[in-house]
Amino acid sequence: MAAKSFDLIVIGSGPGGYVAAIRGAQLGLSVAIVERENLGGICLNWGCIPTKALLRSSEVFHLMHRAAEFGLKADNIGYELDEVVKRSRKVAGQLSGGIGHLMKKNKITVVMGTAKLAGEGKVTVKTDKGTEELTAKNIVLATGARARNLPGLEADGKRVWMYRDALKPPHMPKKLLVIGSGAIGIEFASFYNTLGAETTVVEVMDRILPVEDEEISKFAKKQFEKQGMTILQKAVVKQLDRSDAKVTAHIETGGKVQKQDFDTVISAVGIVGNVEDLGLEELGVTIDRTHVVTDEYCRTGVDGLYAIGDVAGAPWLAHKASHEGVMVAEMIAGHDVHPIKPESIAGCTYCYPQVASVGYTEAKAKELGYDVKIGRFPFIGNGKAIALGEPEGMIKTVFDAKTGELLGAHMIGAEVTELIQGYVVGRQLETTEEDLMNTVFPHPTLSEMMHESVLAAYGRVIHI
C-alpha cells in the first residue's frame, strides 16, 4: 500500500496533540493524528478531567455535611461510590467524543494504532487491520507520559493502585496510604479522605506540595490535618508487604522504620515520558531521563521533528502542552511565534482547599538575586469568602522591589484555581504593582483579595 502523505503528522491525541492538529488544519495544513488508545489522551480520559469530576462529587458531599451552617437540612447523607465513578467516566467519555467531532470538523485524518518513526518524515502505524505508512515534512511527538512505578512499590490493581486504579476503584479504601504529595497524590488523598477513608500521606521532601511556596505548603498541611489526614514529611516507604486483605508499609522517618497496615495504597511518585519504541534513538533524538530534549521552540534537533507536552519535560501540565501545540503548528505554517516562558505557566491543584500559583516563589526570587516585596491577604478579610463559608485561605504576591514587576503569586483557598489566571495575564503583560493597584476589582468577589495582596506588599492594604 502506498504511503499517505500529509503536511503534518501528530503522534498522540492528548491536549498537546489534538490542539496542534486542529491549529495546523485551521492554517491550511493537511493533518493526520495517530492515537493508540482514546482520543483526548490521558488528560481527558484518565487524568485532569475525570479526577475533577470525582473531586466535585466529594466537594458536594462535604458541603452536604455542612448544610446546617447554611440554614439547610440534609438527613441520611451518603454516597454510592459506583455512581460517583460512573459520573466521572461519563464526563470523560463525553469530552473524548467531543475530540472526535473536532477532528471531523477540521478534516483531520485520525489513525487509531501504535506509531513508530521509520526515518525522517516517515511514520508507520500498527493498526488492527495491519500496518499503515504515513509521510510528512513535519512530525509532532505528543506521546505524553505515564505514572512512575518504583521497585517494590509496583501497582497490582488490587491493594496497590496507580491513578487509573484510583479512578475506577475496586473498593472504597478504609485505611489509605498515599505515596507522594504532588498534585496527583494530594488530589486523590483529598477525594478519598473526604469520603471517609483514614488517610496518610507520605512525602520524601521536607514539605508537602514541594513545588509550591513554603508558606502555602505549611498552610495546606494544617488544613489537611484539620480534616483528619496524617501527613508524614521527610519520610520514605521502603517496602510494601502484601496480602489479600492488607498491605503492610515499612515507613522510614528520622532514621527509624515503622510498620503500618493499610487496606489500600496509591502510588503517586512522578511520571516518565513515553519515549520507548518510537524509533527516536535511530534518528538521533536526545533523550534525558525519559524525556525528549528540545529547544525553546520544541525542536528536537532532527529536521522537521518536534516534541511537545509531557514527553518534552516539565512543567507537566495540559495547558502547557496545548500552548506548545499551537506554537509549533503556527511555526510550521510559517508564522512568527514566541516561545513559552515556563515561569509564567500557572500550576493548579484541585484538592480541598485548592492551591494555585504562577511565577517565582519567595525563596526562588531571593535565590535569583531579587530584592522582593511580599504581600499577603487572608480569606477571613474578604466578604465574599465569609458569605460562601470559606474563610480559610490566603493569597501571597511577590514583587521586584526595584521595578515593581510581579514575580510570583501563590494562593490557597476556595476557587483559587479560577482566580490565578488574573495574575497569569498580569505576568504576560509585564504588569507592575501600579497597574494592579489602579485596577478596579468588582465587589463582592474573591478576586478583591488579589487586589488587597498587592496593596499589602506596598503597605496600602485596606481590609486587615
Short mmCIF file of C-alpha atoms in Angstrom, two decimals:
data_model
loop_
_atom_site.label_atom_id
_atom_site.label_comp_id
_atom_site.label_asym_id
_atom_site.label_seq_id
_atom_site.Cartn_x
_atom_site.Cartn_y
_atom_site.Cartn_z
CA MET A 1 0.00 0.00 0.00
CA ALA A 2 1.35 3.42 -0.94
CA ALA A 3 2.19 5.77 1.88
CA LYS A 4 -0.33 8.50 2.63
CA SER A 5 1.23 11.95 2.54
CA PHE A 6 0.40 14.90 4.80
CA ASP A 7 1.86 18.29 5.70
CA LEU A 8 1.80 17.39 9.38
CA ILE A 9 1.58 14.16 11.38
CA VAL A 10 0.85 14.35 15.11
CA ILE A 11 1.60 11.32 17.27
CA GLY A 12 -0.65 11.38 20.32
CA SER A 13 -4.06 13.00 20.76
CA GLY A 14 -3.83 14.44 24.25
CA PRO A 15 -4.25 18.17 24.97
CA GLY A 16 -1.00 18.90 23.16
CA GLY A 17 -1.51 16.67 20.15
CA TYR A 18 -5.13 17.31 19.27
CA VAL A 19 -4.69 21.07 19.68
CA ALA A 20 -1.63 21.04 17.42
CA ALA A 21 -3.63 19.09 14.84
CA ILE A 22 -6.57 21.49 14.95
CA ARG A 23 -4.40 24.60 14.71
CA GLY A 24 -2.48 23.10 11.83
CA ALA A 25 -5.70 22.32 9.99
CA GLN A 26 -7.00 25.83 10.63
CA LEU A 27 -3.88 27.17 8.94
CA GLY A 28 -4.45 25.09 5.82
CA LEU A 29 -2.17 22.13 6.53
CA SER A 30 -3.23 18.58 5.72
CA VAL A 31 -3.03 16.80 9.06
CA ALA A 32 -3.07 13.23 10.35
CA ILE A 33 -3.18 12.33 14.04
CA VAL A 34 -2.24 8.92 15.44
CA GLU A 35 -3.71 7.63 18.72
CA ARG A 36 -3.20 4.18 20.24
CA GLU A 37 -5.94 4.30 22.88
CA ASN A 38 -8.53 7.07 23.32
CA LEU A 39 -8.85 10.47 21.66
CA GLY A 40 -8.06 13.11 24.25
CA GLY A 41 -5.17 11.14 25.73
CA ILE A 42 -4.55 10.65 29.43
CA CYS A 43 -5.79 14.13 30.39
CA LEU A 44 -9.34 13.77 29.16
CA ASN A 45 -9.70 10.04 29.82
CA TRP A 46 -7.57 9.21 32.86
CA GLY A 47 -6.25 12.45 34.30
CA CYS A 48 -7.32 16.07 34.51
CA ILE A 49 -11.00 15.69 33.68
CA PRO A 50 -12.19 12.53 35.47
CA THR A 51 -10.31 13.48 38.64
CA LYS A 52 -12.09 16.84 38.70
CA ALA A 53 -15.43 15.05 38.32
CA LEU A 54 -14.58 12.85 41.32
CA LEU A 55 -13.43 15.84 43.35
CA ARG A 56 -16.63 17.70 42.55
CA SER A 57 -18.63 14.81 43.98
CA SER A 58 -16.56 14.82 47.17
CA GLU A 59 -16.91 18.61 47.41
CA VAL A 60 -20.71 18.37 47.21
CA PHE A 61 -20.63 15.56 49.79
CA HIS A 62 -18.57 17.78 52.10
CA LEU A 63 -21.00 20.69 51.65
CA MET A 64 -23.96 18.44 52.41
CA HIS A 65 -22.46 17.74 55.82
CA ARG A 66 -22.28 21.50 56.41
CA ALA A 67 -25.93 22.06 55.50
CA ALA A 68 -26.87 23.30 58.96
CA GLU A 69 -24.33 26.15 58.66
CA PHE A 70 -26.41 27.50 55.77
CA GLY A 71 -29.79 27.02 57.42
CA LEU A 72 -30.48 23.86 55.47
CA LYS A 73 -31.38 20.31 56.42
CA ALA A 74 -29.81 17.19 54.96
CA ASP A 75 -30.51 13.83 56.57
CA ASN A 76 -29.07 10.38 55.91
CA ILE A 77 -26.20 11.78 53.88
CA GLY A 78 -24.31 9.13 51.97
CA TYR A 79 -22.89 8.18 48.62
CA GLU A 80 -22.71 5.32 46.14
CA LEU A 81 -19.09 5.01 45.04
CA ASP A 82 -20.07 3.17 41.86
CA GLU A 83 -22.33 6.07 40.87
CA VAL A 84 -19.64 8.63 41.69
CA VAL A 85 -17.23 6.77 39.43
CA LYS A 86 -19.90 6.29 36.76
CA ARG A 87 -20.45 10.05 36.56
CA SER A 88 -16.71 10.63 36.28
CA ARG A 89 -16.39 8.14 33.42
CA LYS A 90 -19.42 9.65 31.67
CA VAL A 91 -17.83 13.12 31.79
CA ALA A 92 -14.58 11.73 30.39
CA GLY A 93 -16.43 9.86 27.65
CA GLN A 94 -18.39 12.94 26.65
CA LEU A 95 -15.25 15.01 26.22
CA SER A 96 -13.36 12.27 24.40
CA GLY A 97 -16.27 12.01 21.97
CA GLY A 98 -16.08 15.77 21.54
CA ILE A 99 -12.49 15.46 20.35
CA GLY A 100 -13.66 13.03 17.67
CA HIS A 101 -16.18 15.62 16.50
CA LEU A 102 -13.48 18.29 16.36
CA MET A 103 -11.28 16.02 14.24
CA LYS A 104 -14.08 15.54 11.73
CA LYS A 105 -14.98 19.23 11.75
CA ASN A 106 -11.40 20.19 10.91
CA LYS A 107 -10.97 17.39 8.33
CA ILE A 108 -8.14 15.77 10.26
CA THR A 109 -7.32 12.17 9.40
CA VAL A 110 -7.46 10.03 12.53
CA VAL A 111 -5.40 6.82 12.54
CA MET A 112 -6.00 4.54 15.53
CA GLY A 113 -2.90 2.49 16.22
CA THR A 114 0.67 2.49 17.52
CA ALA A 115 3.10 4.79 15.73
CA LYS A 116 6.82 4.47 15.12
CA LEU A 117 9.20 6.78 13.32
CA ALA A 118 10.61 4.95 10.30
CA GLY A 119 13.02 7.69 9.26
CA GLU A 120 12.88 11.43 8.73
CA GLY A 121 9.35 12.34 7.68
CA LYS A 122 8.14 8.74 7.86
CA VAL A 123 5.75 7.09 10.30
CA THR A 124 4.47 3.52 10.39
CA VAL A 125 1.30 2.76 12.32
CA LYS A 126 0.30 -0.70 13.51
CA THR A 127 -3.49 -0.86 13.42
CA ASP A 128 -5.96 -3.68 13.98
CA LYS A 129 -6.02 -4.10 10.18
CA GLY A 130 -2.29 -4.16 9.58
CA THR A 131 0.38 -1.52 9.08
CA GLU A 132 -0.13 1.90 7.53
CA GLU A 133 2.65 4.11 6.21
CA LEU A 134 2.40 7.89 6.55
CA THR A 135 4.77 10.60 5.39
CA ALA A 136 5.02 14.29 6.23
CA LYS A 137 7.64 17.00 6.20
CA ASN A 138 6.71 17.81 9.80
CA ILE A 139 6.02 15.43 12.67
CA VAL A 140 4.99 16.41 16.21
CA LEU A 141 5.58 13.98 19.08
CA ALA A 142 2.87 14.38 21.68
CA THR A 143 3.07 10.96 23.28
CA GLY A 144 2.72 12.19 26.85
CA ALA A 145 3.84 10.40 29.98
CA ARG A 146 2.73 7.71 32.40
CA ALA A 147 2.95 7.12 36.13
CA ARG A 148 6.31 6.08 37.54
CA ASN A 149 6.49 2.61 39.11
CA LEU A 150 9.15 2.36 41.80
CA PRO A 151 10.75 -1.04 42.52
CA GLY A 152 8.92 -2.74 45.36
CA LEU A 153 6.02 -0.27 45.17
CA GLU A 154 4.57 -1.53 41.89
CA ALA A 155 0.82 -1.35 41.48
CA ASP A 156 -1.18 -4.57 41.32
CA GLY A 157 -4.63 -3.04 40.82
CA LYS A 158 -5.93 -4.76 43.95
CA ARG A 159 -4.40 -3.28 47.08
CA VAL A 160 -1.72 -1.07 45.48
CA TRP A 161 -3.06 1.39 42.92
CA MET A 162 -1.83 3.81 40.31
CA TYR A 163 -4.01 6.69 39.14
CA ARG A 164 -6.07 4.53 36.78
CA ASP A 165 -6.99 2.16 39.58
CA ALA A 166 -7.86 5.08 41.85
CA LEU A 167 -10.19 6.45 39.15
CA LYS A 168 -12.04 3.11 38.89
CA PRO A 169 -11.52 1.70 42.37
CA PRO A 170 -12.31 -1.96 43.04
CA HIS A 171 -13.30 -0.98 46.58
CA MET A 172 -13.64 2.06 48.85
CA PRO A 173 -10.49 2.38 50.98
CA LYS A 174 -10.95 2.33 54.73
CA LYS A 175 -7.33 2.98 55.62
CA LEU A 176 -5.41 4.59 52.77
CA LEU A 177 -1.72 5.33 52.23
CA VAL A 178 -0.82 7.84 49.52
CA ILE A 179 2.83 7.84 48.49
CA GLY A 180 3.76 11.27 47.12
CA SER A 181 2.25 14.69 47.82
CA GLY A 182 2.40 16.33 44.42
CA ALA A 183 -0.80 17.34 42.66
CA ILE A 184 -1.87 13.78 41.78
CA GLY A 185 -1.24 12.34 45.23
CA ILE A 186 -2.85 15.20 47.13
CA GLU A 187 -5.94 15.26 44.90
CA PHE A 188 -6.60 11.56 45.47
CA ALA A 189 -5.84 11.94 49.18
CA SER A 190 -8.34 14.80 49.36
CA PHE A 191 -11.02 12.85 47.47
CA TYR A 192 -10.83 9.65 49.49
CA ASN A 193 -10.31 11.42 52.81
CA THR A 194 -13.47 13.48 52.23
CA LEU A 195 -15.42 10.29 51.51
CA GLY A 196 -14.29 8.84 54.83
CA ALA A 197 -11.02 6.99 54.27
CA GLU A 198 -8.49 7.24 57.10
CA THR A 199 -5.73 8.79 55.00
CA THR A 200 -1.96 9.00 55.46
CA VAL A 201 0.26 10.91 53.02
CA VAL A 202 3.99 10.17 52.84
CA GLU A 203 6.31 12.74 51.24
CA VAL A 204 10.06 12.27 50.83
CA MET A 205 10.73 16.02 50.73
CA ASP A 206 10.66 18.28 53.79
CA ARG A 207 7.16 19.53 52.98
CA ILE A 208 4.07 18.54 51.03
CA LEU A 209 3.31 20.16 47.68
CA PRO A 210 7.06 20.81 47.39
CA VAL A 211 6.87 22.89 44.20
CA GLU A 212 4.68 25.47 45.93
CA ASP A 213 5.75 28.43 48.05
CA GLU A 214 6.75 27.27 51.53
CA GLU A 215 4.01 29.29 53.24
CA ILE A 216 1.38 27.70 51.03
CA SER A 217 2.72 24.21 51.78
CA LYS A 218 2.59 24.85 55.53
CA PHE A 219 -0.93 26.27 55.30
CA ALA A 220 -2.07 23.26 53.26
CA LYS A 221 -0.59 20.82 55.77
CA LYS A 222 -2.51 22.44 58.62
CA GLN A 223 -5.76 22.32 56.67
CA PHE A 224 -5.31 18.67 55.67
CA GLU A 225 -4.50 17.71 59.26
CA LYS A 226 -7.65 19.53 60.43
CA GLN A 227 -9.56 17.29 58.03
CA GLY A 228 -8.08 14.21 59.69
CA MET A 229 -5.21 13.37 57.35
CA THR A 230 -1.88 12.18 58.70
CA ILE A 231 1.00 13.92 56.93
CA LEU A 232 4.48 12.38 57.11
CA GLN A 233 7.24 14.59 55.68
CA LYS A 234 10.88 13.62 55.10
CA ALA A 235 9.60 10.05 55.04
CA VAL A 236 10.20 7.13 52.70
CA VAL A 237 8.18 3.99 52.04
CA LYS A 238 10.91 1.37 51.96
CA GLN A 239 8.82 -1.73 51.38
CA LEU A 240 5.27 -2.99 50.92
CA ASP A 241 4.28 -6.43 52.25
CA ARG A 242 1.11 -7.54 50.52
CA SER A 243 -1.64 -9.99 51.37
CA ASP A 244 -5.19 -10.45 50.16
CA ALA A 245 -6.62 -8.31 52.97
CA LYS A 246 -3.98 -5.67 53.66
CA VAL A 247 -0.67 -4.03 52.78
CA THR A 248 1.99 -3.51 55.44
CA ALA A 249 4.09 -0.45 54.67
CA HIS A 250 7.61 -0.03 56.04
CA ILE A 251 7.89 3.74 56.51
CA GLU A 252 11.20 5.35 57.42
CA THR A 253 11.16 8.66 59.28
CA GLY A 254 14.07 10.15 61.22
CA GLY A 255 16.20 7.08 60.58
CA LYS A 256 13.65 4.71 62.13
CA VAL A 257 11.42 2.30 60.22
CA GLN A 258 7.89 1.64 61.43
CA LYS A 259 5.36 -0.78 60.06
CA GLN A 260 1.78 0.33 59.41
CA ASP A 261 -1.10 -1.63 57.93
CA PHE A 262 -3.37 -0.23 55.21
CA ASP A 263 -6.06 -1.78 53.08
CA THR A 264 -5.14 0.40 50.07
CA VAL A 265 -2.04 2.19 48.77
CA ILE A 266 -1.94 4.79 46.00
CA SER A 267 1.48 5.36 44.43
CA ALA A 268 1.87 8.89 43.03
CA VAL A 269 5.63 9.32 42.76
CA GLY A 270 6.04 11.16 39.50
CA ILE A 271 5.90 10.34 35.81
CA VAL A 272 8.09 9.05 33.00
CA GLY A 273 7.89 10.12 29.38
CA ASN A 274 6.53 7.78 26.70
CA VAL A 275 9.65 7.56 24.57
CA GLU A 276 10.03 3.81 24.09
CA ASP A 277 9.60 2.00 20.77
CA LEU A 278 9.18 5.22 18.79
CA GLY A 279 12.41 4.95 16.83
CA LEU A 280 13.84 8.07 18.45
CA GLU A 281 17.34 6.74 19.10
CA GLU A 282 17.74 5.66 15.48
CA LEU A 283 17.00 9.21 14.35
CA GLY A 284 19.49 10.70 16.80
CA VAL A 285 16.94 12.30 19.13
CA THR A 286 18.42 13.15 22.53
CA ILE A 287 16.57 11.67 25.49
CA ASP A 288 17.28 12.77 29.05
CA ARG A 289 15.68 10.85 31.93
CA THR A 290 12.82 9.57 29.75
CA HIS A 291 12.08 12.96 28.19
CA VAL A 292 12.86 14.28 24.71
CA VAL A 293 15.30 17.19 24.80
CA THR A 294 14.10 20.21 22.80
CA ASP A 295 14.92 23.87 22.38
CA GLU A 296 12.53 26.66 23.38
CA TYR A 297 10.63 26.16 20.12
CA CYS A 298 10.08 22.44 20.80
CA ARG A 299 12.57 21.41 18.08
CA THR A 300 14.35 18.12 18.68
CA GLY A 301 17.39 18.80 16.53
CA VAL A 302 16.11 16.41 13.86
CA ASP A 303 14.81 18.34 10.87
CA GLY A 304 11.03 18.55 10.90
CA LEU A 305 10.61 16.69 14.20
CA TYR A 306 9.11 18.43 17.24
CA ALA A 307 8.17 17.28 20.75
CA ILE A 308 5.53 18.93 22.92
CA GLY A 309 3.82 18.40 26.25
CA ASP A 310 4.77 15.90 28.93
CA VAL A 311 7.14 13.89 26.74
CA ALA A 312 9.25 17.05 26.37
CA GLY A 313 9.59 17.57 30.12
CA ALA A 314 8.45 19.92 32.86
CA PRO A 315 6.18 21.55 33.63
CA TRP A 316 3.92 18.55 33.12
CA LEU A 317 0.71 20.47 32.54
CA ALA A 318 -2.03 20.09 29.95
CA HIS A 319 -2.28 23.81 29.26
CA LYS A 320 1.45 24.00 28.63
CA ALA A 321 1.11 21.16 26.11
CA SER A 322 -1.79 22.87 24.34
CA HIS A 323 0.06 26.15 24.03
CA GLU A 324 3.12 24.37 22.68
CA GLY A 325 0.88 22.61 20.17
CA VAL A 326 -0.43 25.93 18.88
CA MET A 327 3.05 27.44 18.77
CA VAL A 328 4.53 24.55 16.79
CA ALA A 329 1.63 24.39 14.33
CA GLU A 330 1.91 28.12 13.66
CA MET A 331 5.68 27.86 13.25
CA ILE A 332 5.28 25.01 10.75
CA ALA A 333 2.77 27.15 8.85
CA GLY A 334 5.33 29.95 8.58
CA HIS A 335 4.08 32.27 11.30
CA ASP A 336 6.22 34.19 13.75
CA VAL A 337 5.85 32.75 17.24
CA HIS A 338 7.00 33.47 20.76
CA PRO A 339 8.44 30.69 22.93
CA ILE A 340 6.70 29.79 26.15
CA LYS A 341 8.07 31.09 29.44
CA PRO A 342 7.74 28.18 31.89
CA GLU A 343 7.74 30.54 34.88
CA SER A 344 4.59 32.20 33.53
CA ILE A 345 2.57 28.98 33.37
CA ALA A 346 0.20 28.51 36.30
CA GLY A 347 0.02 25.31 38.30
CA CYS A 348 -3.25 24.23 39.91
CA THR A 349 -4.08 21.53 42.45
CA TYR A 350 -7.77 20.77 42.96
CA CYS A 351 -7.69 19.43 46.49
CA TYR A 352 -9.70 20.97 49.34
CA PRO A 353 -8.62 23.71 49.81
CA GLN A 354 -7.46 24.40 46.26
CA VAL A 355 -3.90 25.53 45.53
CA ALA A 356 -2.71 27.66 42.59
CA SER A 357 0.46 29.54 41.71
CA VAL A 358 2.40 31.24 38.94
CA GLY A 359 5.92 32.60 38.74
CA TYR A 360 8.62 32.50 41.37
CA THR A 361 8.21 31.53 44.99
CA GLU A 362 9.60 33.96 47.55
CA ALA A 363 12.59 31.68 48.11
CA LYS A 364 13.29 31.30 44.38
CA ALA A 365 13.07 35.04 43.75
CA LYS A 366 15.59 35.69 46.51
CA GLU A 367 17.82 32.92 45.20
CA LEU A 368 17.81 34.65 41.79
CA GLY A 369 19.01 37.84 43.43
CA TYR A 370 15.82 39.87 43.55
CA ASP A 371 15.13 42.33 46.34
CA VAL A 372 11.47 41.49 46.98
CA LYS A 373 8.34 42.98 48.43
CA ILE A 374 5.81 40.46 49.75
CA GLY A 375 2.07 40.94 50.07
CA ARG A 376 -0.34 38.64 51.92
CA PHE A 377 -4.08 38.73 52.36
CA PRO A 378 -6.23 36.19 54.24
CA PHE A 379 -9.62 34.89 53.10
CA ILE A 380 -11.07 35.86 56.50
CA GLY A 381 -10.77 39.50 55.45
CA ASN A 382 -12.94 39.06 52.34
CA GLY A 383 -16.71 39.47 52.45
CA LYS A 384 -17.46 37.00 49.65
CA ALA A 385 -15.30 34.30 51.25
CA ILE A 386 -17.17 34.70 54.54
CA ALA A 387 -20.54 34.65 52.75
CA LEU A 388 -19.51 31.43 50.99
CA GLY A 389 -18.50 29.89 54.30
CA GLU A 390 -14.90 29.60 53.06
CA PRO A 391 -12.81 31.81 55.40
CA GLU A 392 -9.68 29.60 55.33
CA GLY A 393 -7.09 30.62 52.78
CA MET A 394 -4.60 33.23 51.70
CA ILE A 395 -3.14 34.99 48.68
CA LYS A 396 0.53 35.87 48.54
CA THR A 397 2.25 38.07 45.96
CA VAL A 398 5.96 38.56 45.26
CA PHE A 399 7.23 41.77 43.61
CA ASP A 400 10.59 43.06 42.47
CA ALA A 401 11.20 45.93 44.89
CA LYS A 402 13.20 47.84 42.28
CA THR A 403 10.91 47.65 39.24
CA GLY A 404 7.52 46.66 40.64
CA GLU A 405 7.39 43.59 38.39
CA LEU A 406 5.04 40.85 39.57
CA LEU A 407 7.46 37.96 40.11
CA GLY A 408 5.02 35.42 41.51
CA ALA A 409 1.62 34.78 43.04
CA HIS A 410 0.61 31.93 45.34
CA MET A 411 -2.87 31.05 46.57
CA ILE A 412 -4.69 28.55 48.74
CA GLY A 413 -8.42 28.51 49.37
CA ALA A 414 -11.79 28.24 47.66
CA GLU A 415 -11.76 28.61 43.86
CA VAL A 416 -8.18 29.87 43.65
CA THR A 417 -7.68 27.75 40.53
CA GLU A 418 -10.14 30.12 38.84
CA LEU A 419 -8.52 33.24 40.31
CA ILE A 420 -4.90 32.57 39.35
CA GLN A 421 -5.43 33.47 35.70
CA GLY A 422 -5.67 37.14 36.65
CA TYR A 423 -2.07 37.07 37.77
CA VAL A 424 -1.08 34.95 34.75
CA VAL A 425 -2.38 37.68 32.44
CA GLY A 426 -0.57 40.23 34.59
CA ARG A 427 2.74 38.44 34.12
CA GLN A 428 2.16 38.03 30.39
CA LEU A 429 1.53 41.77 30.07
CA GLU A 430 4.55 42.55 32.29
CA THR A 431 2.27 44.24 34.79
CA THR A 432 3.71 46.28 37.62
CA GLU A 433 2.33 46.88 41.08
CA GLU A 434 0.99 50.27 39.95
CA ASP A 435 -1.09 48.69 37.18
CA LEU A 436 -2.61 46.21 39.60
CA MET A 437 -3.24 48.76 42.34
CA ASN A 438 -5.03 51.05 39.85
CA THR A 439 -7.26 48.23 38.60
CA VAL A 440 -10.84 48.24 39.91
CA PHE A 441 -11.84 44.77 41.16
CA PRO A 442 -15.58 44.00 41.40
CA HIS A 443 -17.28 43.72 44.77
CA PRO A 444 -18.17 41.38 46.35
CA THR A 445 -15.79 38.85 44.79
CA LEU A 446 -12.95 36.63 45.87
CA SER A 447 -10.82 38.49 43.33
CA GLU A 448 -10.71 41.52 45.65
CA MET A 449 -8.18 39.55 47.70
CA MET A 450 -5.83 39.64 44.71
CA HIS A 451 -6.01 43.43 44.84
CA GLU A 452 -5.54 43.53 48.61
CA SER A 453 -2.49 41.27 48.43
CA VAL A 454 -0.85 43.69 46.01
CA LEU A 455 -1.74 46.62 48.25
CA ALA A 456 -0.31 44.73 51.24
CA ALA A 457 3.05 44.38 49.51
CA TYR A 458 3.31 48.19 49.44
CA GLY A 459 1.82 48.98 52.85
CA ARG A 460 -1.58 50.06 51.48
CA VAL A 461 -3.83 47.13 52.43
CA ILE A 462 -7.36 48.20 53.39
CA HIS A 463 -9.26 45.33 55.00
CA ILE A 464 -6.82 43.93 57.55
#
